[in-house]
Amino acid sequence: MGRDRPMRTPCRRLPALVLLLFAAGIGLLVLLATWGPYLGRPDLLLRHFDAPNYLVVAKAFYVPTATNPLPGYIVHPAYFAVHLPALPVAIALFAPLFGYGGSLIFVTVLAAALSSAAFALYARRVVPEVPALVAVLAFVLLPARHVLYRALGSTEALMAVFVLVAVWAWHEERYALAFSMAALATVTRINGVLLVAVLGLFVFLKGRRLLAVAGTALSGLPLGLVFLWHWKVLGSPLAFMNVHGSKRSFAPFEPIWELVERTEWESAEMHLAVFLILALAAAKLWIDGLKLESALVLAHIALLSPLREIDLPRYVLTVAPFVFVAAWKEIWRSGRVSLVLLAGAGMVSLLYAWRSAEQNLLTEEGWAILLRWLAT
C-alpha cells in the first residue's frame, strides 16, 4: 500500500472573500443537514434549552416581570443572570423584523455562517497546509456536541466568531481588534474572561506592556457593565456568580475524586478523559508554536478542573477548534485518512445531533405560555 499523500486543493489558493463565502456555505449546509429531520418543526429548535432562557433575556433584559415567562422551570428571575447578553442582544436587534422566535433562528443561521468563515480565516493563517475544505468540515463536524449546539438557540457559534477572530487578529498583530473581540466574548460566555487574560499576558510578553494593561482593562468593561446592570435590576452585582457558586470546589480535580468516592467510576474516568484530551492538545499546540492557543486550552483546564459539572464536554467547546483541528494538522492534511475520518466522525456527529434535538425541551404547555408572554 502506498503512502498516503497530502491532498492538493485550489481552496488554499482562493481569494480571501471567496474563501470566506465558501466556508460560510459549508457551515450553512451542515446546519441544514443538522436541521434535516426537523425542518417542519422549528418549534423544536426554539424549545430546546437554553433557547427559551435566551428569548426571555432578549425581551426583558434581566428586569423581573410581573408574569413568570417560564413557570415550573424558573423560580427566581435572578437565575436569568447566568445567560450573558450577547446572544439576547442579537435576538432583540432582529426581533422587529422576524419576531423573537424567528430572530433566534436567523441569528443561529448568521452565527453558523460567520463562525465557519472566521475559522477558515484562522486556519489559512495558522495551518495553511490543511486544505480549506477539510479544515472547515473538521470545524463544523467535530466534536458531536459542537454540531448539536451550533444548530440550536445557543451561544456556541457566536462565541466561536469572537474567539476565532480574536486569535486570528493576535497572529496578525492587530491587537486592538483582538481585544475588541475578546471583550465581546466575555459577554457571550463567561470563559471569555480567559481569552482576555491570556491575550493580555501574551501582548505583555511581546513588550507591548501599556497596550496589554489598557487592552485587558478595557476588555473587562462590557462584563463589568453587565454586572452593574444585574446589581440595579436584580439587587446584586454577583447574581451570575450566585447561580454557579455551588458548582465550584476548592482544589483542582477535587470533583473527580468526589465521583470516585461515590463509586461513580465511569463518570470520573470520562472527566479524566476530557482533561487528558485537552492536555494532549495543549502540548501539541505548544510544540507547533501555537502558544497562545495552547495557553488558552491550559487556562480552561485550570478553570474547569475544580468545577462540579456533569456537562463538562459542553464547557470546552470554546477551545474545540484548537483542540480538534489546529493541534492535529498532520492528520487533516493527510488526504484519504482525513476524508475517512471526517466521513465517519461527521456521520456520528449528525446522528448524535438528530437524536438529541428532541431532548431537553420546554413542554408544549410551557412553550405556549412563553409565546403569549413574548407577544405582549
mmCIF file with all atom_site columns, C-alpha atoms in Angstrom, residues 91-299:
data_model
loop_
_atom_site.group_PDB
_atom_site.id
_atom_site.type_symbol
_atom_site.label_atom_id
_atom_site.label_alt_id
_atom_site.label_comp_id
_atom_site.label_asym_id
_atom_site.label_entity_id
_atom_site.label_seq_id
_atom_site.pdbx_PDB_ins_code
_atom_site.Cartn_x
_atom_site.Cartn_y
_atom_site.Cartn_z
_atom_site.occupancy
_atom_site.B_iso_or_equiv
_atom_site.pdbx_formal_charge
_atom_site.auth_seq_id
_atom_site.auth_comp_id
_atom_site.auth_asym_id
_atom_site.auth_atom_id
_atom_site.pdbx_PDB_model_num
ATOM 1   C CA . ILE A 1 91  ? -32.040 38.386 19.069 1.00 0.00 ? 91  ILE A CA 1
ATOM 2   C CA . ALA A 1 92  ? -33.582 41.671 20.215 1.00 0.00 ? 92  ALA A CA 1
ATOM 3   C CA . LEU A 1 93  ? -31.879 43.518 17.343 1.00 0.00 ? 93  LEU A CA 1
ATOM 4   C CA . PHE A 1 94  ? -33.662 41.473 14.675 1.00 0.00 ? 94  PHE A CA 1
ATOM 5   C CA . ALA A 1 95  ? -36.884 40.819 16.611 1.00 0.00 ? 95  ALA A CA 1
ATOM 6   C CA . PRO A 1 96  ? -38.719 43.773 15.000 1.00 0.00 ? 96  PRO A CA 1
ATOM 7   C CA . LEU A 1 97  ? -38.175 42.079 11.624 1.00 0.00 ? 97  LEU A CA 1
ATOM 8   C CA . PHE A 1 98  ? -38.759 38.419 12.453 1.00 0.00 ? 98  PHE A CA 1
ATOM 9   C CA . GLY A 1 99  ? -40.317 38.272 15.918 1.00 0.00 ? 99  GLY A CA 1
ATOM 10  C CA . TYR A 1 100 ? -38.360 36.805 18.823 1.00 0.00 ? 100 TYR A CA 1
ATOM 11  C CA . GLY A 1 101 ? -38.531 33.180 17.687 1.00 0.00 ? 101 GLY A CA 1
ATOM 12  C CA . GLY A 1 102 ? -37.766 33.974 14.059 1.00 0.00 ? 102 GLY A CA 1
ATOM 13  C CA . SER A 1 103 ? -34.958 36.252 15.141 1.00 0.00 ? 103 SER A CA 1
ATOM 14  C CA . LEU A 1 104 ? -33.331 33.476 17.169 1.00 0.00 ? 104 LEU A CA 1
ATOM 15  C CA . ILE A 1 105 ? -33.410 31.197 14.118 1.00 0.00 ? 105 ILE A CA 1
ATOM 16  C CA . PHE A 1 106 ? -31.982 33.984 11.937 1.00 0.00 ? 106 PHE A CA 1
ATOM 17  C CA . VAL A 1 107 ? -29.172 34.685 14.409 1.00 0.00 ? 107 VAL A CA 1
ATOM 18  C CA . THR A 1 108 ? -28.424 30.952 14.579 1.00 0.00 ? 108 THR A CA 1
ATOM 19  C CA . VAL A 1 109 ? -28.059 30.839 10.787 1.00 0.00 ? 109 VAL A CA 1
ATOM 20  C CA . LEU A 1 110 ? -25.968 34.011 10.730 1.00 0.00 ? 110 LEU A CA 1
ATOM 21  C CA . ALA A 1 111 ? -23.655 32.806 13.507 1.00 0.00 ? 111 ALA A CA 1
ATOM 22  C CA . ALA A 1 112 ? -23.201 29.428 11.820 1.00 0.00 ? 112 ALA A CA 1
ATOM 23  C CA . ALA A 1 113 ? -22.103 31.131 8.600  1.00 0.00 ? 113 ALA A CA 1
ATOM 24  C CA . LEU A 1 114 ? -19.884 33.708 10.293 1.00 0.00 ? 114 LEU A CA 1
ATOM 25  C CA . SER A 1 115 ? -18.163 31.193 12.582 1.00 0.00 ? 115 SER A CA 1
ATOM 26  C CA . SER A 1 116 ? -17.326 28.939 9.634  1.00 0.00 ? 116 SER A CA 1
ATOM 27  C CA . ALA A 1 117 ? -15.906 31.904 7.749  1.00 0.00 ? 117 ALA A CA 1
ATOM 28  C CA . ALA A 1 118 ? -13.941 33.004 10.815 1.00 0.00 ? 118 ALA A CA 1
ATOM 29  C CA . PHE A 1 119 ? -12.435 29.547 11.170 1.00 0.00 ? 119 PHE A CA 1
ATOM 30  C CA . ALA A 1 120 ? -11.425 29.477 7.502  1.00 0.00 ? 120 ALA A CA 1
ATOM 31  C CA . LEU A 1 121 ? -9.650  32.800 8.013  1.00 0.00 ? 121 LEU A CA 1
ATOM 32  C CA . TYR A 1 122 ? -7.914  31.486 11.129 1.00 0.00 ? 122 TYR A CA 1
ATOM 33  C CA . ALA A 1 123 ? -6.969  28.151 9.520  1.00 0.00 ? 123 ALA A CA 1
ATOM 34  C CA . ARG A 1 124 ? -5.469  29.846 6.462  1.00 0.00 ? 124 ARG A CA 1
ATOM 35  C CA . ARG A 1 125 ? -3.218  31.806 8.830  1.00 0.00 ? 125 ARG A CA 1
ATOM 36  C CA . VAL A 1 126 ? -2.091  29.062 11.235 1.00 0.00 ? 126 VAL A CA 1
ATOM 37  C CA . VAL A 1 127 ? -2.477  25.759 9.331  1.00 0.00 ? 127 VAL A CA 1
ATOM 38  C CA . PRO A 1 128 ? -2.180  26.757 5.657  1.00 0.00 ? 128 PRO A CA 1
ATOM 39  C CA . GLU A 1 129 ? -1.068  23.240 4.716  1.00 0.00 ? 129 GLU A CA 1
ATOM 40  C CA . VAL A 1 130 ? -4.530  21.868 5.568  1.00 0.00 ? 130 VAL A CA 1
ATOM 41  C CA . PRO A 1 131 ? -6.951  22.126 2.618  1.00 0.00 ? 131 PRO A CA 1
ATOM 42  C CA . ALA A 1 132 ? -9.677  24.670 3.298  1.00 0.00 ? 132 ALA A CA 1
ATOM 43  C CA . LEU A 1 133 ? -12.479 22.184 2.652  1.00 0.00 ? 133 LEU A CA 1
ATOM 44  C CA . VAL A 1 134 ? -11.061 19.697 5.150  1.00 0.00 ? 134 VAL A CA 1
ATOM 45  C CA . ALA A 1 135 ? -10.319 22.352 7.771  1.00 0.00 ? 135 ALA A CA 1
ATOM 46  C CA . VAL A 1 136 ? -13.821 23.845 7.664  1.00 0.00 ? 136 VAL A CA 1
ATOM 47  C CA . LEU A 1 137 ? -15.521 20.439 7.627  1.00 0.00 ? 137 LEU A CA 1
ATOM 48  C CA . ALA A 1 138 ? -13.479 19.376 10.658 1.00 0.00 ? 138 ALA A CA 1
ATOM 49  C CA . PHE A 1 139 ? -14.517 22.578 12.427 1.00 0.00 ? 139 PHE A CA 1
ATOM 50  C CA . VAL A 1 140 ? -18.248 22.235 11.747 1.00 0.00 ? 140 VAL A CA 1
ATOM 51  C CA . LEU A 1 141 ? -18.442 18.455 12.344 1.00 0.00 ? 141 LEU A CA 1
ATOM 52  C CA . LEU A 1 142 ? -16.265 17.946 15.426 1.00 0.00 ? 142 LEU A CA 1
ATOM 53  C CA . PRO A 1 143 ? -16.997 17.243 18.190 1.00 0.00 ? 143 PRO A CA 1
ATOM 54  C CA . ALA A 1 144 ? -20.581 15.963 18.107 1.00 0.00 ? 144 ALA A CA 1
ATOM 55  C CA . ARG A 1 145 ? -21.725 18.322 20.868 1.00 0.00 ? 145 ARG A CA 1
ATOM 56  C CA . HIS A 1 146 ? -20.476 21.236 18.772 1.00 0.00 ? 146 HIS A CA 1
ATOM 57  C CA . VAL A 1 147 ? -22.680 20.138 15.865 1.00 0.00 ? 147 VAL A CA 1
ATOM 58  C CA . LEU A 1 148 ? -25.729 19.992 18.129 1.00 0.00 ? 148 LEU A CA 1
ATOM 59  C CA . TYR A 1 149 ? -25.332 23.394 19.770 1.00 0.00 ? 149 TYR A CA 1
ATOM 60  C CA . ARG A 1 150 ? -24.388 25.235 16.584 1.00 0.00 ? 150 ARG A CA 1
ATOM 61  C CA . ALA A 1 151 ? -27.836 24.279 15.291 1.00 0.00 ? 151 ALA A CA 1
ATOM 62  C CA . LEU A 1 152 ? -29.852 25.297 18.354 1.00 0.00 ? 152 LEU A CA 1
ATOM 63  C CA . GLY A 1 153 ? -30.584 28.612 20.031 1.00 0.00 ? 153 GLY A CA 1
ATOM 64  C CA . SER A 1 154 ? -27.303 28.677 21.894 1.00 0.00 ? 154 SER A CA 1
ATOM 65  C CA . THR A 1 155 ? -24.115 30.724 22.170 1.00 0.00 ? 155 THR A CA 1
ATOM 66  C CA . GLU A 1 156 ? -21.522 28.294 20.808 1.00 0.00 ? 156 GLU A CA 1
ATOM 67  C CA . ALA A 1 157 ? -21.423 29.564 17.216 1.00 0.00 ? 157 ALA A CA 1
ATOM 68  C CA . LEU A 1 158 ? -21.464 33.225 18.234 1.00 0.00 ? 158 LEU A CA 1
ATOM 69  C CA . MET A 1 159 ? -18.714 32.579 20.782 1.00 0.00 ? 159 MET A CA 1
ATOM 70  C CA . ALA A 1 160 ? -16.647 30.875 18.082 1.00 0.00 ? 160 ALA A CA 1
ATOM 71  C CA . VAL A 1 161 ? -16.862 34.009 15.915 1.00 0.00 ? 161 VAL A CA 1
ATOM 72  C CA . PHE A 1 162 ? -15.392 36.221 18.632 1.00 0.00 ? 162 PHE A CA 1
ATOM 73  C CA . VAL A 1 163 ? -12.744 33.743 19.801 1.00 0.00 ? 163 VAL A CA 1
ATOM 74  C CA . LEU A 1 164 ? -11.503 32.829 16.336 1.00 0.00 ? 164 LEU A CA 1
ATOM 75  C CA . VAL A 1 165 ? -11.326 36.409 15.092 1.00 0.00 ? 165 VAL A CA 1
ATOM 76  C CA . ALA A 1 166 ? -9.529  37.435 18.306 1.00 0.00 ? 166 ALA A CA 1
ATOM 77  C CA . VAL A 1 167 ? -6.904  34.697 17.956 1.00 0.00 ? 167 VAL A CA 1
ATOM 78  C CA . TRP A 1 168 ? -6.507  35.378 14.219 1.00 0.00 ? 168 TRP A CA 1
ATOM 79  C CA . ALA A 1 169 ? -6.028  39.082 14.997 1.00 0.00 ? 169 ALA A CA 1
ATOM 80  C CA . TRP A 1 170 ? -3.367  38.165 17.585 1.00 0.00 ? 170 TRP A CA 1
ATOM 81  C CA . HIS A 1 171 ? -1.402  36.291 14.931 1.00 0.00 ? 171 HIS A CA 1
ATOM 82  C CA . GLU A 1 172 ? -1.785  39.265 12.584 1.00 0.00 ? 172 GLU A CA 1
ATOM 83  C CA . GLU A 1 173 ? -0.607  41.635 15.370 1.00 0.00 ? 173 GLU A CA 1
ATOM 84  C CA . ARG A 1 174 ? -3.897  43.524 15.163 1.00 0.00 ? 174 ARG A CA 1
ATOM 85  C CA . TYR A 1 175 ? -4.157  43.827 18.907 1.00 0.00 ? 175 TYR A CA 1
ATOM 86  C CA . ALA A 1 176 ? -6.977  46.379 19.086 1.00 0.00 ? 176 ALA A CA 1
ATOM 87  C CA . LEU A 1 177 ? -9.202  44.039 17.077 1.00 0.00 ? 177 LEU A CA 1
ATOM 88  C CA . ALA A 1 178 ? -8.110  41.075 19.204 1.00 0.00 ? 178 ALA A CA 1
ATOM 89  C CA . PHE A 1 179 ? -9.031  42.819 22.456 1.00 0.00 ? 179 PHE A CA 1
ATOM 90  C CA . SER A 1 180 ? -12.339 44.038 20.982 1.00 0.00 ? 180 SER A CA 1
ATOM 91  C CA . MET A 1 181 ? -13.355 40.510 20.025 1.00 0.00 ? 181 MET A CA 1
ATOM 92  C CA . ALA A 1 182 ? -12.211 39.201 23.411 1.00 0.00 ? 182 ALA A CA 1
ATOM 93  C CA . ALA A 1 183 ? -14.386 41.832 25.101 1.00 0.00 ? 183 ALA A CA 1
ATOM 94  C CA . LEU A 1 184 ? -17.419 40.603 23.154 1.00 0.00 ? 184 LEU A CA 1
ATOM 95  C CA . ALA A 1 185 ? -16.548 37.028 24.101 1.00 0.00 ? 185 ALA A CA 1
ATOM 96  C CA . THR A 1 186 ? -16.784 37.916 27.807 1.00 0.00 ? 186 THR A CA 1
ATOM 97  C CA . VAL A 1 187 ? -20.456 38.864 27.417 1.00 0.00 ? 187 VAL A CA 1
ATOM 98  C CA . THR A 1 188 ? -21.213 35.782 25.329 1.00 0.00 ? 188 THR A CA 1
ATOM 99  C CA . ARG A 1 189 ? -19.867 33.059 27.624 1.00 0.00 ? 189 ARG A CA 1
ATOM 100 C CA . ILE A 1 190 ? -18.071 33.641 30.909 1.00 0.00 ? 190 ILE A CA 1
ATOM 101 C CA . ASN A 1 191 ? -14.932 31.804 29.812 1.00 0.00 ? 191 ASN A CA 1
ATOM 102 C CA . GLY A 1 192 ? -14.342 34.758 27.526 1.00 0.00 ? 192 GLY A CA 1
ATOM 103 C CA . VAL A 1 193 ? -12.501 36.238 30.511 1.00 0.00 ? 193 VAL A CA 1
ATOM 104 C CA . LEU A 1 194 ? -9.858  33.552 29.980 1.00 0.00 ? 194 LEU A CA 1
ATOM 105 C CA . LEU A 1 195 ? -9.313  34.818 26.449 1.00 0.00 ? 195 LEU A CA 1
ATOM 106 C CA . VAL A 1 196 ? -8.864  38.363 27.753 1.00 0.00 ? 196 VAL A CA 1
ATOM 107 C CA . ALA A 1 197 ? -6.389  37.223 30.409 1.00 0.00 ? 197 ALA A CA 1
ATOM 108 C CA . VAL A 1 198 ? -4.331  35.054 28.048 1.00 0.00 ? 198 VAL A CA 1
ATOM 109 C CA . LEU A 1 199 ? -4.329  37.687 25.333 1.00 0.00 ? 199 LEU A CA 1
ATOM 110 C CA . GLY A 1 200 ? -3.257  40.385 27.787 1.00 0.00 ? 200 GLY A CA 1
ATOM 111 C CA . LEU A 1 201 ? -0.431  38.188 29.068 1.00 0.00 ? 201 LEU A CA 1
ATOM 112 C CA . PHE A 1 202 ? 0.904   37.422 25.591 1.00 0.00 ? 202 PHE A CA 1
ATOM 113 C CA . VAL A 1 203 ? 0.716   41.051 24.456 1.00 0.00 ? 203 VAL A CA 1
ATOM 114 C CA . PHE A 1 204 ? 2.592   41.993 27.648 1.00 0.00 ? 204 PHE A CA 1
ATOM 115 C CA . LEU A 1 205 ? 5.272   39.376 26.946 1.00 0.00 ? 205 LEU A CA 1
ATOM 116 C CA . LYS A 1 206 ? 5.677   40.841 23.457 1.00 0.00 ? 206 LYS A CA 1
ATOM 117 C CA . GLY A 1 207 ? 6.835   44.034 25.098 1.00 0.00 ? 207 GLY A CA 1
ATOM 118 C CA . ARG A 1 208 ? 3.623   45.995 24.486 1.00 0.00 ? 208 ARG A CA 1
ATOM 119 C CA . ARG A 1 209 ? 3.076   46.483 28.189 1.00 0.00 ? 209 ARG A CA 1
ATOM 120 C CA . LEU A 1 210 ? 0.925   49.617 28.162 1.00 0.00 ? 210 LEU A CA 1
ATOM 121 C CA . LEU A 1 211 ? -1.250  48.159 25.400 1.00 0.00 ? 211 LEU A CA 1
ATOM 122 C CA . ALA A 1 212 ? -1.570  44.900 27.335 1.00 0.00 ? 212 ALA A CA 1
ATOM 123 C CA . VAL A 1 213 ? -2.712  46.604 30.528 1.00 0.00 ? 213 VAL A CA 1
ATOM 124 C CA . ALA A 1 214 ? -5.070  49.014 28.753 1.00 0.00 ? 214 ALA A CA 1
ATOM 125 C CA . GLY A 1 215 ? -6.470  46.334 26.459 1.00 0.00 ? 215 GLY A CA 1
ATOM 126 C CA . THR A 1 216 ? -7.103  43.933 29.317 1.00 0.00 ? 216 THR A CA 1
ATOM 127 C CA . ALA A 1 217 ? -8.783  46.606 31.430 1.00 0.00 ? 217 ALA A CA 1
ATOM 128 C CA . LEU A 1 218 ? -10.975 47.890 28.601 1.00 0.00 ? 218 LEU A CA 1
ATOM 129 C CA . SER A 1 219 ? -11.914 44.373 27.548 1.00 0.00 ? 219 SER A CA 1
ATOM 130 C CA . GLY A 1 220 ? -13.362 43.792 31.007 1.00 0.00 ? 220 GLY A CA 1
ATOM 131 C CA . LEU A 1 221 ? -15.672 46.810 30.777 1.00 0.00 ? 221 LEU A CA 1
ATOM 132 C CA . PRO A 1 222 ? -18.590 45.132 28.943 1.00 0.00 ? 222 PRO A CA 1
ATOM 133 C CA . LEU A 1 223 ? -18.852 42.347 31.505 1.00 0.00 ? 223 LEU A CA 1
ATOM 134 C CA . GLY A 1 224 ? -18.461 44.864 34.316 1.00 0.00 ? 224 GLY A CA 1
ATOM 135 C CA . LEU A 1 225 ? -21.364 46.887 32.911 1.00 0.00 ? 225 LEU A CA 1
ATOM 136 C CA . VAL A 1 226 ? -23.482 43.732 32.748 1.00 0.00 ? 226 VAL A CA 1
ATOM 137 C CA . PHE A 1 227 ? -22.781 43.010 36.415 1.00 0.00 ? 227 PHE A CA 1
ATOM 138 C CA . LEU A 1 228 ? -23.649 46.604 37.315 1.00 0.00 ? 228 LEU A CA 1
ATOM 139 C CA . TRP A 1 229 ? -26.960 46.202 35.462 1.00 0.00 ? 229 TRP A CA 1
ATOM 140 C CA . HIS A 1 230 ? -27.600 42.990 37.401 1.00 0.00 ? 230 HIS A CA 1
ATOM 141 C CA . TRP A 1 231 ? -26.991 44.982 40.578 1.00 0.00 ? 231 TRP A CA 1
ATOM 142 C CA . LYS A 1 232 ? -29.530 47.604 39.528 1.00 0.00 ? 232 LYS A CA 1
ATOM 143 C CA . VAL A 1 233 ? -32.351 45.275 38.445 1.00 0.00 ? 233 VAL A CA 1
ATOM 144 C CA . LEU A 1 234 ? -31.634 42.098 40.453 1.00 0.00 ? 234 LEU A CA 1
ATOM 145 C CA . GLY A 1 235 ? -30.175 43.583 43.614 1.00 0.00 ? 235 GLY A CA 1
ATOM 146 C CA . SER A 1 236 ? -26.684 42.069 43.392 1.00 0.00 ? 236 SER A CA 1
ATOM 147 C CA . PRO A 1 237 ? -23.634 42.527 41.124 1.00 0.00 ? 237 PRO A CA 1
ATOM 148 C CA . LEU A 1 238 ? -22.830 38.883 41.871 1.00 0.00 ? 238 LEU A CA 1
ATOM 149 C CA . ALA A 1 239 ? -26.093 37.451 40.546 1.00 0.00 ? 239 ALA A CA 1
ATOM 150 C CA . PHE A 1 240 ? -24.195 35.493 37.891 1.00 0.00 ? 240 PHE A CA 1
ATOM 151 C CA . MET A 1 241 ? -21.752 34.086 40.459 1.00 0.00 ? 241 MET A CA 1
ATOM 152 C CA . ASN A 1 242 ? -24.532 33.177 42.875 1.00 0.00 ? 242 ASN A CA 1
ATOM 153 C CA . VAL A 1 243 ? -26.124 30.861 40.336 1.00 0.00 ? 243 VAL A CA 1
ATOM 154 C CA . HIS A 1 244 ? -22.872 28.985 39.690 1.00 0.00 ? 244 HIS A CA 1
ATOM 155 C CA . GLY A 1 245 ? -21.307 29.326 43.140 1.00 0.00 ? 245 GLY A CA 1
ATOM 156 C CA . SER A 1 246 ? -22.308 25.883 44.376 1.00 0.00 ? 246 SER A CA 1
ATOM 157 C CA . LYS A 1 247 ? -20.536 24.211 41.462 1.00 0.00 ? 247 LYS A CA 1
ATOM 158 C CA . ARG A 1 248 ? -17.002 25.149 42.498 1.00 0.00 ? 248 ARG A CA 1
ATOM 159 C CA . SER A 1 249 ? -14.768 23.175 44.813 1.00 0.00 ? 249 SER A CA 1
ATOM 160 C CA . PHE A 1 250 ? -11.566 24.367 46.454 1.00 0.00 ? 250 PHE A CA 1
ATOM 161 C CA . ALA A 1 251 ? -8.965  22.233 44.691 1.00 0.00 ? 251 ALA A CA 1
ATOM 162 C CA . PRO A 1 252 ? -8.241  21.182 41.112 1.00 0.00 ? 252 PRO A CA 1
ATOM 163 C CA . PHE A 1 253 ? -9.805  17.847 40.157 1.00 0.00 ? 253 PHE A CA 1
ATOM 164 C CA . GLU A 1 254 ? -11.494 17.525 43.554 1.00 0.00 ? 254 GLU A CA 1
ATOM 165 C CA . PRO A 1 255 ? -14.889 16.884 41.892 1.00 0.00 ? 255 PRO A CA 1
ATOM 166 C CA . ILE A 1 256 ? -13.370 13.855 40.150 1.00 0.00 ? 256 ILE A CA 1
ATOM 167 C CA . TRP A 1 257 ? -12.152 12.423 43.440 1.00 0.00 ? 257 TRP A CA 1
ATOM 168 C CA . GLU A 1 258 ? -15.642 13.001 44.833 1.00 0.00 ? 258 GLU A CA 1
ATOM 169 C CA . LEU A 1 259 ? -17.067 10.923 41.982 1.00 0.00 ? 259 LEU A CA 1
ATOM 170 C CA . VAL A 1 260 ? -14.620 8.138  42.790 1.00 0.00 ? 260 VAL A CA 1
ATOM 171 C CA . GLU A 1 261 ? -15.629 8.195  46.464 1.00 0.00 ? 261 GLU A CA 1
ATOM 172 C CA . ARG A 1 262 ? -19.268 7.814  45.395 1.00 0.00 ? 262 ARG A CA 1
ATOM 173 C CA . THR A 1 263 ? -18.182 4.820  43.261 1.00 0.00 ? 263 THR A CA 1
ATOM 174 C CA . GLU A 1 264 ? -19.167 6.704  40.084 1.00 0.00 ? 264 GLU A CA 1
ATOM 175 C CA . TRP A 1 265 ? -16.043 5.443  38.373 1.00 0.00 ? 265 TRP A CA 1
ATOM 176 C CA . GLU A 1 266 ? -17.348 5.695  34.819 1.00 0.00 ? 266 GLU A CA 1
ATOM 177 C CA . SER A 1 267 ? -18.161 9.403  35.244 1.00 0.00 ? 267 SER A CA 1
ATOM 178 C CA . ALA A 1 268 ? -14.800 10.022 36.885 1.00 0.00 ? 268 ALA A CA 1
ATOM 179 C CA . GLU A 1 269 ? -12.962 8.313  34.048 1.00 0.00 ? 269 GLU A CA 1
ATOM 180 C CA . MET A 1 270 ? -14.898 10.288 31.418 1.00 0.00 ? 270 MET A CA 1
ATOM 181 C CA . HIS A 1 271 ? -13.964 13.534 33.137 1.00 0.00 ? 271 HIS A CA 1
ATOM 182 C CA . LEU A 1 272 ? -10.325 12.439 33.256 1.00 0.00 ? 272 LEU A CA 1
ATOM 183 C CA . ALA A 1 273 ? -10.504 11.599 29.549 1.00 0.00 ? 273 ALA A CA 1
ATOM 184 C CA . VAL A 1 274 ? -11.742 15.105 28.732 1.00 0.00 ? 274 VAL A CA 1
ATOM 185 C CA . PHE A 1 275 ? -8.853  16.669 30.637 1.00 0.00 ? 275 PHE A CA 1
ATOM 186 C CA . LEU A 1 276 ? -6.361  14.285 29.019 1.00 0.00 ? 276 LEU A CA 1
ATOM 187 C CA . ILE A 1 277 ? -7.572  15.264 25.536 1.00 0.00 ? 277 ILE A CA 1
ATOM 188 C CA . LEU A 1 278 ? -7.215  18.925 26.459 1.00 0.00 ? 278 LEU A CA 1
ATOM 189 C CA . ALA A 1 279 ? -3.736  18.401 27.891 1.00 0.00 ? 279 ALA A CA 1
ATOM 190 C CA . LEU A 1 280 ? -2.522  16.466 24.850 1.00 0.00 ? 280 LEU A CA 1
ATOM 191 C CA . ALA A 1 281 ? -3.860  19.144 22.519 1.00 0.00 ? 281 ALA A CA 1
ATOM 192 C CA . ALA A 1 282 ? -2.259  21.909 24.607 1.00 0.00 ? 282 ALA A CA 1
ATOM 193 C CA . ALA A 1 283 ? 1.107   20.129 24.455 1.00 0.00 ? 283 ALA A CA 1
ATOM 194 C CA . LYS A 1 284 ? 0.841   19.638 20.697 1.00 0.00 ? 284 LYS A CA 1
ATOM 195 C CA . LEU A 1 285 ? -0.170  23.254 20.112 1.00 0.00 ? 285 LEU A CA 1
ATOM 196 C CA . TRP A 1 286 ? 2.815   24.436 22.169 1.00 0.00 ? 286 TRP A CA 1
ATOM 197 C CA . ILE A 1 287 ? 5.218   22.211 20.215 1.00 0.00 ? 287 ILE A CA 1
ATOM 198 C CA . ASP A 1 288 ? 3.803   23.546 16.945 1.00 0.00 ? 288 ASP A CA 1
ATOM 199 C CA . GLY A 1 289 ? 4.391   27.132 18.043 1.00 0.00 ? 289 GLY A CA 1
ATOM 200 C CA . LEU A 1 290 ? 0.730   27.986 18.666 1.00 0.00 ? 290 LEU A CA 1
ATOM 201 C CA . LYS A 1 291 ? 1.496   29.106 22.185 1.00 0.00 ? 291 LYS A CA 1
ATOM 202 C CA . LEU A 1 292 ? -1.473  31.423 22.697 1.00 0.00 ? 292 LEU A CA 1
ATOM 203 C CA . GLU A 1 293 ? -3.889  28.657 21.702 1.00 0.00 ? 293 GLU A CA 1
ATOM 204 C CA . SER A 1 294 ? -2.030  26.245 23.997 1.00 0.00 ? 294 SER A CA 1
ATOM 205 C CA . ALA A 1 295 ? -2.240  28.682 26.906 1.00 0.00 ? 295 ALA A CA 1
ATOM 206 C CA . LEU A 1 296 ? -5.956  29.199 26.275 1.00 0.00 ? 296 LEU A CA 1
ATOM 207 C CA . VAL A 1 297 ? -6.563  25.445 26.454 1.00 0.00 ? 297 VAL A CA 1
ATOM 208 C CA . LEU A 1 298 ? -4.492  25.204 29.642 1.00 0.00 ? 298 LEU A CA 1
ATOM 209 C CA . ALA A 1 299 ? -6.478  28.092 31.126 1.00 0.00 ? 299 ALA A CA 1
#
